[in-house]
mmCIF file with all atom_site columns, C-alpha atoms in Angstrom:
data_model
loop_
_atom_site.group_PDB
_atom_site.id
_atom_site.type_symbol
_atom_site.label_atom_id
_atom_site.label_alt_id
_atom_site.label_comp_id
_atom_site.label_asym_id
_atom_site.label_entity_id
_atom_site.label_seq_id
_atom_site.pdbx_PDB_ins_code
_atom_site.Cartn_x
_atom_site.Cartn_y
_atom_site.Cartn_z
_atom_site.occupancy
_atom_site.B_iso_or_equiv
_atom_site.pdbx_formal_charge
_atom_site.auth_seq_id
_atom_site.auth_comp_id
_atom_site.auth_asym_id
_atom_site.auth_atom_id
_atom_site.pdbx_PDB_model_num
ATOM 1   C CA . UNK A 1 1   ? -45.989 -21.296 254.575 1.00 83.00 ? 137 UNK A CA 1
ATOM 2   C CA . UNK A 1 2   ? -46.696 -21.895 250.944 1.00 91.00 ? 138 UNK A CA 1
ATOM 3   C CA . UNK A 1 3   ? -50.255 -20.927 249.402 1.00 93.00 ? 139 UNK A CA 1
ATOM 4   C CA . UNK A 1 4   ? -52.095 -23.518 247.379 1.00 92.00 ? 140 UNK A CA 1
ATOM 5   C CA . UNK A 1 5   ? -53.579 -21.861 244.094 1.00 91.00 ? 141 UNK A CA 1
ATOM 6   C CA . UNK A 1 6   ? -54.018 -25.633 241.421 1.00 90.00 ? 142 UNK A CA 1
ATOM 7   C CA . UNK A 1 7   ? -57.254 -24.460 241.968 1.00 91.00 ? 143 UNK A CA 1
ATOM 8   C CA . UNK A 1 8   ? -57.164 -21.127 240.457 1.00 91.00 ? 144 UNK A CA 1
ATOM 9   C CA . UNK A 1 9   ? -54.919 -21.764 237.716 1.00 87.00 ? 145 UNK A CA 1
ATOM 10  C CA . UNK A 1 10  ? -57.474 -24.386 236.858 1.00 88.00 ? 146 UNK A CA 1
ATOM 11  C CA . UNK A 1 11  ? -60.140 -21.958 236.533 1.00 87.00 ? 147 UNK A CA 1
ATOM 12  C CA . UNK A 1 12  ? -62.420 -23.405 239.563 1.00 92.00 ? 148 UNK A CA 1
ATOM 13  C CA . UNK A 1 13  ? -62.123 -20.969 241.878 1.00 93.00 ? 149 UNK A CA 1
ATOM 14  C CA . UNK A 1 14  ? -60.761 -16.650 240.598 1.00 93.00 ? 150 UNK A CA 1
ATOM 15  C CA . UNK A 1 15  ? -59.670 -16.017 244.315 1.00 94.00 ? 151 UNK A CA 1
ATOM 16  C CA . UNK A 1 16  ? -58.159 -18.002 247.042 1.00 95.00 ? 152 UNK A CA 1
ATOM 17  C CA . UNK A 1 17  ? -57.553 -15.970 251.102 1.00 96.00 ? 153 UNK A CA 1
ATOM 18  C CA . UNK A 1 18  ? -55.058 -17.084 252.800 1.00 96.00 ? 154 UNK A CA 1
ATOM 19  C CA . UNK A 1 19  ? -54.056 -16.539 256.829 1.00 97.00 ? 155 UNK A CA 1
ATOM 20  C CA . UNK A 1 20  ? -51.384 -18.259 259.154 1.00 95.00 ? 156 UNK A CA 1
ATOM 21  C CA . UNK A 1 21  ? -49.080 -17.251 261.041 1.00 94.00 ? 157 UNK A CA 1
ATOM 22  C CA . UNK A 1 22  ? -45.093 -17.523 261.433 1.00 91.00 ? 158 UNK A CA 1
ATOM 23  C CA . UNK A 1 23  ? -43.237 -18.293 264.599 1.00 87.00 ? 159 UNK A CA 1
ATOM 24  C CA . UNK A 1 24  ? -40.074 -15.341 265.135 1.00 79.00 ? 160 UNK A CA 1
ATOM 25  C CA . UNK A 1 25  ? -39.318 -17.322 268.028 1.00 68.00 ? 161 UNK A CA 1
ATOM 26  C CA . UNK A 1 26  ? -38.678 -12.984 269.794 1.00 52.00 ? 162 UNK A CA 1
ATOM 27  C CA . UNK A 1 27  ? -36.310 -12.513 266.604 1.00 52.00 ? 163 UNK A CA 1
ATOM 28  C CA . UNK A 1 28  ? -36.925 -12.505 262.674 1.00 58.00 ? 164 UNK A CA 1
ATOM 29  C CA . UNK A 1 29  ? -35.324 -15.417 260.971 1.00 53.00 ? 165 UNK A CA 1
ATOM 30  C CA . UNK A 1 30  ? -32.718 -12.665 258.961 1.00 59.00 ? 166 UNK A CA 1
ATOM 31  C CA . UNK A 1 31  ? -29.997 -10.733 259.460 1.00 59.00 ? 167 UNK A CA 1
ATOM 32  C CA . UNK A 1 32  ? -31.123 -7.425  260.301 1.00 61.00 ? 168 UNK A CA 1
ATOM 33  C CA . UNK A 1 33  ? -31.222 -3.900  262.637 1.00 62.00 ? 169 UNK A CA 1
ATOM 34  C CA . UNK A 1 34  ? -34.534 -4.941  264.263 1.00 69.00 ? 170 UNK A CA 1
ATOM 35  C CA . UNK A 1 35  ? -32.178 -5.975  267.173 1.00 69.00 ? 171 UNK A CA 1
ATOM 36  C CA . UNK A 1 36  ? -34.610 -3.680  269.912 1.00 78.00 ? 172 UNK A CA 1
ATOM 37  C CA . UNK A 1 37  ? -36.913 -5.123  270.251 1.00 86.00 ? 173 UNK A CA 1
ATOM 38  C CA . UNK A 1 38  ? -38.825 -8.365  271.415 1.00 88.00 ? 174 UNK A CA 1
ATOM 39  C CA . UNK A 1 39  ? -41.811 -10.020 269.312 1.00 89.00 ? 175 UNK A CA 1
ATOM 40  C CA . UNK A 1 40  ? -43.930 -11.982 271.544 1.00 91.00 ? 176 UNK A CA 1
ATOM 41  C CA . UNK A 1 41  ? -46.756 -13.219 268.893 1.00 92.00 ? 177 UNK A CA 1
ATOM 42  C CA . UNK A 1 42  ? -46.087 -15.452 265.564 1.00 92.00 ? 178 UNK A CA 1
ATOM 43  C CA . UNK A 1 43  ? -46.301 -12.581 263.091 1.00 93.00 ? 179 UNK A CA 1
ATOM 44  C CA . UNK A 1 44  ? -49.259 -13.219 261.426 1.00 96.00 ? 180 UNK A CA 1
ATOM 45  C CA . UNK A 1 45  ? -49.984 -13.135 257.189 1.00 96.00 ? 181 UNK A CA 1
ATOM 46  C CA . UNK A 1 46  ? -54.065 -12.560 255.977 1.00 97.00 ? 182 UNK A CA 1
ATOM 47  C CA . UNK A 1 47  ? -55.280 -11.698 252.568 1.00 97.00 ? 183 UNK A CA 1
ATOM 48  C CA . UNK A 1 48  ? -56.182 -12.784 249.370 1.00 97.00 ? 184 UNK A CA 1
ATOM 49  C CA . UNK A 1 49  ? -54.548 -13.622 246.056 1.00 96.00 ? 185 UNK A CA 1
ATOM 50  C CA . UNK A 1 50  ? -58.073 -13.173 242.948 1.00 95.00 ? 186 UNK A CA 1
ATOM 51  C CA . UNK A 1 51  ? -57.595 -13.792 238.880 1.00 91.00 ? 187 UNK A CA 1
ATOM 52  C CA . UNK A 1 52  ? -57.607 -10.293 237.402 1.00 87.00 ? 188 UNK A CA 1
ATOM 53  C CA . UNK A 1 53  ? -58.009 -11.939 233.896 1.00 80.00 ? 189 UNK A CA 1
ATOM 54  C CA . UNK A 1 54  ? -54.750 -12.355 233.288 1.00 75.00 ? 190 UNK A CA 1
ATOM 55  C CA . UNK A 1 55  ? -52.492 -11.725 235.876 1.00 84.00 ? 191 UNK A CA 1
ATOM 56  C CA . UNK A 1 56  ? -52.878 -12.793 240.046 1.00 91.00 ? 192 UNK A CA 1
ATOM 57  C CA . UNK A 1 57  ? -52.802 -9.823  242.708 1.00 95.00 ? 193 UNK A CA 1
ATOM 58  C CA . UNK A 1 58  ? -52.129 -10.864 245.792 1.00 95.00 ? 194 UNK A CA 1
ATOM 59  C CA . UNK A 1 59  ? -53.217 -7.978  248.667 1.00 96.00 ? 195 UNK A CA 1
ATOM 60  C CA . UNK A 1 60  ? -52.156 -8.901  252.306 1.00 97.00 ? 196 UNK A CA 1
ATOM 61  C CA . UNK A 1 61  ? -51.622 -7.829  256.102 1.00 97.00 ? 197 UNK A CA 1
ATOM 62  C CA . UNK A 1 62  ? -48.738 -8.709  257.806 1.00 96.00 ? 198 UNK A CA 1
ATOM 63  C CA . UNK A 1 63  ? -49.399 -7.306  262.145 1.00 96.00 ? 199 UNK A CA 1
ATOM 64  C CA . UNK A 1 64  ? -47.249 -8.644  264.507 1.00 94.00 ? 200 UNK A CA 1
ATOM 65  C CA . UNK A 1 65  ? -47.259 -7.878  268.481 1.00 94.00 ? 201 UNK A CA 1
ATOM 66  C CA . UNK A 1 66  ? -43.746 -6.875  269.819 1.00 93.00 ? 202 UNK A CA 1
ATOM 67  C CA . UNK A 1 67  ? -42.153 -6.050  272.896 1.00 95.00 ? 203 UNK A CA 1
ATOM 68  C CA . UNK A 1 68  ? -39.530 -2.285  272.939 1.00 94.00 ? 204 UNK A CA 1
ATOM 69  C CA . UNK A 1 69  ? -38.637 0.808   275.060 1.00 94.00 ? 205 UNK A CA 1
ATOM 70  C CA . UNK A 1 70  ? -39.478 4.038   274.578 1.00 95.00 ? 206 UNK A CA 1
ATOM 71  C CA . UNK A 1 71  ? -36.512 5.954   272.725 1.00 94.00 ? 207 UNK A CA 1
ATOM 72  C CA . UNK A 1 72  ? -36.760 8.369   275.108 1.00 94.00 ? 208 UNK A CA 1
ATOM 73  C CA . UNK A 1 73  ? -36.886 7.510   278.764 1.00 95.00 ? 209 UNK A CA 1
ATOM 74  C CA . UNK A 1 74  ? -36.429 3.254   278.433 1.00 94.00 ? 210 UNK A CA 1
ATOM 75  C CA . UNK A 1 75  ? -39.609 2.740   279.588 1.00 96.00 ? 211 UNK A CA 1
ATOM 76  C CA . UNK A 1 76  ? -40.784 -0.600  278.726 1.00 96.00 ? 212 UNK A CA 1
ATOM 77  C CA . UNK A 1 77  ? -43.730 -0.441  275.934 1.00 96.00 ? 213 UNK A CA 1
ATOM 78  C CA . UNK A 1 78  ? -45.936 -3.335  274.022 1.00 97.00 ? 214 UNK A CA 1
ATOM 79  C CA . UNK A 1 79  ? -46.943 -2.335  270.557 1.00 96.00 ? 215 UNK A CA 1
ATOM 80  C CA . UNK A 1 80  ? -48.844 -3.893  267.465 1.00 96.00 ? 216 UNK A CA 1
ATOM 81  C CA . UNK A 1 81  ? -46.882 -3.341  264.403 1.00 96.00 ? 217 UNK A CA 1
ATOM 82  C CA . UNK A 1 82  ? -50.090 -4.342  260.935 1.00 97.00 ? 218 UNK A CA 1
ATOM 83  C CA . UNK A 1 83  ? -49.043 -3.301  257.343 1.00 96.00 ? 219 UNK A CA 1
ATOM 84  C CA . UNK A 1 84  ? -50.622 -3.870  253.778 1.00 96.00 ? 220 UNK A CA 1
ATOM 85  C CA . UNK A 1 85  ? -48.937 -4.455  250.766 1.00 95.00 ? 221 UNK A CA 1
ATOM 86  C CA . UNK A 1 86  ? -49.613 -5.859  247.367 1.00 95.00 ? 222 UNK A CA 1
ATOM 87  C CA . UNK A 1 87  ? -48.111 -7.970  245.276 1.00 95.00 ? 223 UNK A CA 1
ATOM 88  C CA . UNK A 1 88  ? -48.318 -9.524  240.821 1.00 94.00 ? 224 UNK A CA 1
ATOM 89  C CA . UNK A 1 89  ? -48.224 -12.968 241.197 1.00 91.00 ? 225 UNK A CA 1
ATOM 90  C CA . UNK A 1 90  ? -46.944 -14.731 238.682 1.00 88.00 ? 226 UNK A CA 1
ATOM 91  C CA . UNK A 1 91  ? -45.855 -17.897 237.131 1.00 80.00 ? 227 UNK A CA 1
ATOM 92  C CA . UNK A 1 92  ? -41.950 -18.403 237.284 1.00 73.00 ? 228 UNK A CA 1
ATOM 93  C CA . UNK A 1 93  ? -41.248 -18.282 233.196 1.00 70.00 ? 229 UNK A CA 1
ATOM 94  C CA . UNK A 1 94  ? -43.921 -16.004 232.302 1.00 68.00 ? 230 UNK A CA 1
ATOM 95  C CA . UNK A 1 95  ? -41.166 -12.690 232.982 1.00 57.00 ? 231 UNK A CA 1
ATOM 96  C CA . UNK A 1 96  ? -38.763 -12.866 229.722 1.00 57.00 ? 232 UNK A CA 1
ATOM 97  C CA . UNK A 1 97  ? -38.175 -9.308  229.568 1.00 58.00 ? 233 UNK A CA 1
ATOM 98  C CA . UNK A 1 98  ? -37.852 -8.099  233.328 1.00 54.00 ? 234 UNK A CA 1
ATOM 99  C CA . UNK A 1 99  ? -34.887 -7.291  235.180 1.00 56.00 ? 235 UNK A CA 1
ATOM 100 C CA . UNK A 1 100 ? -33.838 -9.514  238.109 1.00 56.00 ? 236 UNK A CA 1
ATOM 101 C CA . UNK A 1 101 ? -33.979 -5.764  240.793 1.00 56.00 ? 237 UNK A CA 1
ATOM 102 C CA . UNK A 1 102 ? -37.453 -5.420  239.191 1.00 54.00 ? 238 UNK A CA 1
ATOM 103 C CA . UNK A 1 103 ? -39.327 -8.653  239.421 1.00 52.00 ? 239 UNK A CA 1
ATOM 104 C CA . UNK A 1 104 ? -37.464 -9.432  242.681 1.00 56.00 ? 240 UNK A CA 1
ATOM 105 C CA . UNK A 1 105 ? -39.588 -6.185  244.371 1.00 65.00 ? 241 UNK A CA 1
ATOM 106 C CA . UNK A 1 106 ? -43.002 -6.520  242.229 1.00 78.00 ? 242 UNK A CA 1
ATOM 107 C CA . UNK A 1 107 ? -43.710 -9.999  241.547 1.00 89.00 ? 243 UNK A CA 1
ATOM 108 C CA . UNK A 1 108 ? -44.500 -13.450 243.638 1.00 91.00 ? 244 UNK A CA 1
ATOM 109 C CA . UNK A 1 109 ? -43.646 -16.111 241.599 1.00 90.00 ? 245 UNK A CA 1
ATOM 110 C CA . UNK A 1 110 ? -45.485 -19.002 241.323 1.00 89.00 ? 246 UNK A CA 1
ATOM 111 C CA . UNK A 1 111 ? -43.405 -22.801 241.121 1.00 89.00 ? 247 UNK A CA 1
ATOM 112 C CA . UNK A 1 112 ? -45.758 -25.728 240.862 1.00 89.00 ? 248 UNK A CA 1
ATOM 113 C CA . UNK A 1 113 ? -48.802 -24.219 241.180 1.00 89.00 ? 249 UNK A CA 1
ATOM 114 C CA . UNK A 1 114 ? -47.686 -22.375 245.197 1.00 91.00 ? 250 UNK A CA 1
ATOM 115 C CA . UNK A 1 115 ? -47.149 -19.415 246.328 1.00 93.00 ? 251 UNK A CA 1
ATOM 116 C CA . UNK A 1 116 ? -44.791 -18.204 249.416 1.00 92.00 ? 252 UNK A CA 1
ATOM 117 C CA . UNK A 1 117 ? -46.139 -15.372 250.787 1.00 92.00 ? 253 UNK A CA 1
ATOM 118 C CA . UNK A 1 118 ? -43.763 -15.794 253.411 1.00 91.00 ? 254 UNK A CA 1
ATOM 119 C CA . UNK A 1 119 ? -40.811 -13.490 252.252 1.00 90.00 ? 255 UNK A CA 1
ATOM 120 C CA . UNK A 1 120 ? -42.976 -10.526 250.966 1.00 91.00 ? 256 UNK A CA 1
ATOM 121 C CA . UNK A 1 121 ? -44.563 -10.007 254.286 1.00 92.00 ? 257 UNK A CA 1
ATOM 122 C CA . UNK A 1 122 ? -40.979 -10.042 256.368 1.00 89.00 ? 258 UNK A CA 1
ATOM 123 C CA . UNK A 1 123 ? -40.017 -7.111  253.625 1.00 89.00 ? 259 UNK A CA 1
ATOM 124 C CA . UNK A 1 124 ? -42.802 -5.960  254.353 1.00 91.00 ? 260 UNK A CA 1
ATOM 125 C CA . UNK A 1 125 ? -42.046 -5.671  257.876 1.00 89.00 ? 261 UNK A CA 1
ATOM 126 C CA . UNK A 1 126 ? -38.252 -4.859  258.203 1.00 86.00 ? 262 UNK A CA 1
ATOM 127 C CA . UNK A 1 127 ? -38.908 -1.986  255.569 1.00 88.00 ? 263 UNK A CA 1
ATOM 128 C CA . UNK A 1 128 ? -41.557 -0.607  257.142 1.00 91.00 ? 264 UNK A CA 1
ATOM 129 C CA . UNK A 1 129 ? -40.920 -1.918  260.947 1.00 90.00 ? 265 UNK A CA 1
ATOM 130 C CA . UNK A 1 130 ? -40.855 1.897   263.153 1.00 89.00 ? 266 UNK A CA 1
ATOM 131 C CA . UNK A 1 131 ? -36.729 2.281   264.644 1.00 86.00 ? 267 UNK A CA 1
ATOM 132 C CA . UNK A 1 132 ? -37.755 4.857   267.218 1.00 90.00 ? 268 UNK A CA 1
ATOM 133 C CA . UNK A 1 133 ? -41.041 4.628   269.182 1.00 92.00 ? 269 UNK A CA 1
ATOM 134 C CA . UNK A 1 134 ? -42.144 6.823   272.295 1.00 95.00 ? 270 UNK A CA 1
ATOM 135 C CA . UNK A 1 135 ? -44.530 6.252   275.106 1.00 96.00 ? 271 UNK A CA 1
ATOM 136 C CA . UNK A 1 136 ? -46.012 9.017   273.958 1.00 95.00 ? 272 UNK A CA 1
ATOM 137 C CA . UNK A 1 137 ? -45.740 12.378  271.481 1.00 95.00 ? 273 UNK A CA 1
ATOM 138 C CA . UNK A 1 138 ? -44.687 14.177  274.355 1.00 96.00 ? 274 UNK A CA 1
ATOM 139 C CA . UNK A 1 139 ? -42.060 12.134  276.318 1.00 96.00 ? 275 UNK A CA 1
ATOM 140 C CA . UNK A 1 140 ? -40.484 14.244  278.207 1.00 95.00 ? 276 UNK A CA 1
ATOM 141 C CA . UNK A 1 141 ? -36.956 11.229  278.201 1.00 95.00 ? 277 UNK A CA 1
ATOM 142 C CA . UNK A 1 142 ? -34.086 11.148  280.803 1.00 95.00 ? 278 UNK A CA 1
ATOM 143 C CA . UNK A 1 143 ? -32.519 13.525  282.829 1.00 93.00 ? 279 UNK A CA 1
ATOM 144 C CA . UNK A 1 144 ? -28.448 13.757  281.437 1.00 90.00 ? 280 UNK A CA 1
ATOM 145 C CA . UNK A 1 145 ? -27.349 13.803  284.645 1.00 89.00 ? 281 UNK A CA 1
ATOM 146 C CA . UNK A 1 146 ? -28.801 12.002  286.792 1.00 91.00 ? 282 UNK A CA 1
ATOM 147 C CA . UNK A 1 147 ? -31.117 9.720   284.862 1.00 92.00 ? 283 UNK A CA 1
ATOM 148 C CA . UNK A 1 148 ? -34.279 10.300  286.042 1.00 94.00 ? 284 UNK A CA 1
ATOM 149 C CA . UNK A 1 149 ? -37.552 10.285  284.143 1.00 95.00 ? 285 UNK A CA 1
ATOM 150 C CA . UNK A 1 150 ? -38.302 13.633  283.848 1.00 94.00 ? 286 UNK A CA 1
ATOM 151 C CA . UNK A 1 151 ? -41.795 12.269  283.311 1.00 95.00 ? 287 UNK A CA 1
ATOM 152 C CA . UNK A 1 152 ? -42.610 11.222  286.689 1.00 94.00 ? 288 UNK A CA 1
ATOM 153 C CA . UNK A 1 153 ? -42.067 14.716  287.417 1.00 92.00 ? 289 UNK A CA 1
ATOM 154 C CA . UNK A 1 154 ? -38.321 17.043  288.426 1.00 91.00 ? 290 UNK A CA 1
ATOM 155 C CA . UNK A 1 155 ? -35.824 16.441  288.617 1.00 89.00 ? 291 UNK A CA 1
ATOM 156 C CA . UNK A 1 156 ? -33.147 18.883  291.260 1.00 87.00 ? 292 UNK A CA 1
ATOM 157 C CA . UNK A 1 157 ? -31.039 19.084  288.460 1.00 88.00 ? 293 UNK A CA 1
ATOM 158 C CA . UNK A 1 158 ? -29.623 22.641  287.682 1.00 82.00 ? 294 UNK A CA 1
ATOM 159 C CA . UNK A 1 159 ? -31.057 23.694  284.975 1.00 77.00 ? 295 UNK A CA 1
ATOM 160 C CA . UNK A 1 160 ? -27.879 25.799  283.898 1.00 76.00 ? 296 UNK A CA 1
ATOM 161 C CA . UNK A 1 161 ? -24.150 25.076  284.530 1.00 74.00 ? 297 UNK A CA 1
ATOM 162 C CA . UNK A 1 162 ? -21.860 27.348  283.203 1.00 76.00 ? 298 UNK A CA 1
ATOM 163 C CA . UNK A 1 163 ? -19.244 25.983  282.291 1.00 80.00 ? 299 UNK A CA 1
ATOM 164 C CA . UNK A 1 164 ? -16.018 27.263  284.306 1.00 81.00 ? 300 UNK A CA 1
ATOM 165 C CA . UNK A 1 165 ? -14.235 28.152  281.817 1.00 85.00 ? 301 UNK A CA 1
ATOM 166 C CA . UNK A 1 166 ? -16.480 30.928  281.104 1.00 82.00 ? 302 UNK A CA 1
ATOM 167 C CA . UNK A 1 167 ? -17.484 31.361  285.372 1.00 81.00 ? 303 UNK A CA 1
ATOM 168 C CA . UNK A 1 168 ? -14.946 34.104  285.914 1.00 83.00 ? 304 UNK A CA 1
ATOM 169 C CA . UNK A 1 169 ? -16.522 36.004  282.551 1.00 84.00 ? 305 UNK A CA 1
ATOM 170 C CA . UNK A 1 170 ? -20.310 34.860  284.715 1.00 78.00 ? 306 UNK A CA 1
ATOM 171 C CA . UNK A 1 171 ? -19.391 37.100  287.703 1.00 82.00 ? 307 UNK A CA 1
ATOM 172 C CA . UNK A 1 172 ? -17.563 40.286  286.388 1.00 83.00 ? 308 UNK A CA 1
ATOM 173 C CA . UNK A 1 173 ? -21.278 40.021  283.801 1.00 81.00 ? 309 UNK A CA 1
ATOM 174 C CA . UNK A 1 174 ? -23.324 39.875  286.407 1.00 77.00 ? 310 UNK A CA 1
ATOM 175 C CA . UNK A 1 175 ? -20.814 42.898  288.432 1.00 76.00 ? 311 UNK A CA 1
ATOM 176 C CA . UNK A 1 176 ? -21.458 45.472  285.617 1.00 66.00 ? 312 UNK A CA 1
ATOM 177 C CA . UNK A 1 177 ? -23.741 47.725  285.826 1.00 57.00 ? 313 UNK A CA 1
ATOM 178 C CA . UNK A 1 178 ? -23.450 47.755  281.877 1.00 52.00 ? 314 UNK A CA 1
#
């Protein structure tokens, strides 16, 4: 969504607030490594752009609800991700002495009095999104033998399994009086 800054550029207002949503339709509209979640609500982008006397500063918050599973026990989880960020908004023609990389990371470009904050919001989402989620801090995960969720109790599998190649050595150690 484009944010109209023409009144700010004309000096009529010092602040423009915005609040909009971006439909993700279950997935991000970009090729990403975030394929382990399903976005259940549109991504919400809210904040303000403030005229700081010579430049404009965007202060925004991106939030999105999603479903995923615990990285240890695979229990279903519903989470909300929120990230705040800031960028400087400038007219595209005003940057002369910066490299394209620097400009893309820090600056948002105002074109024809309009600013699109969505690419920066998606970038913040992609950069800061958690890669592993836990159902709880002390999640015990699944038993590697039988697959039982160890948060629900013990599974009965032997805790210590002797390597069959060393079984004779274990017998020797058990029978010796050393």
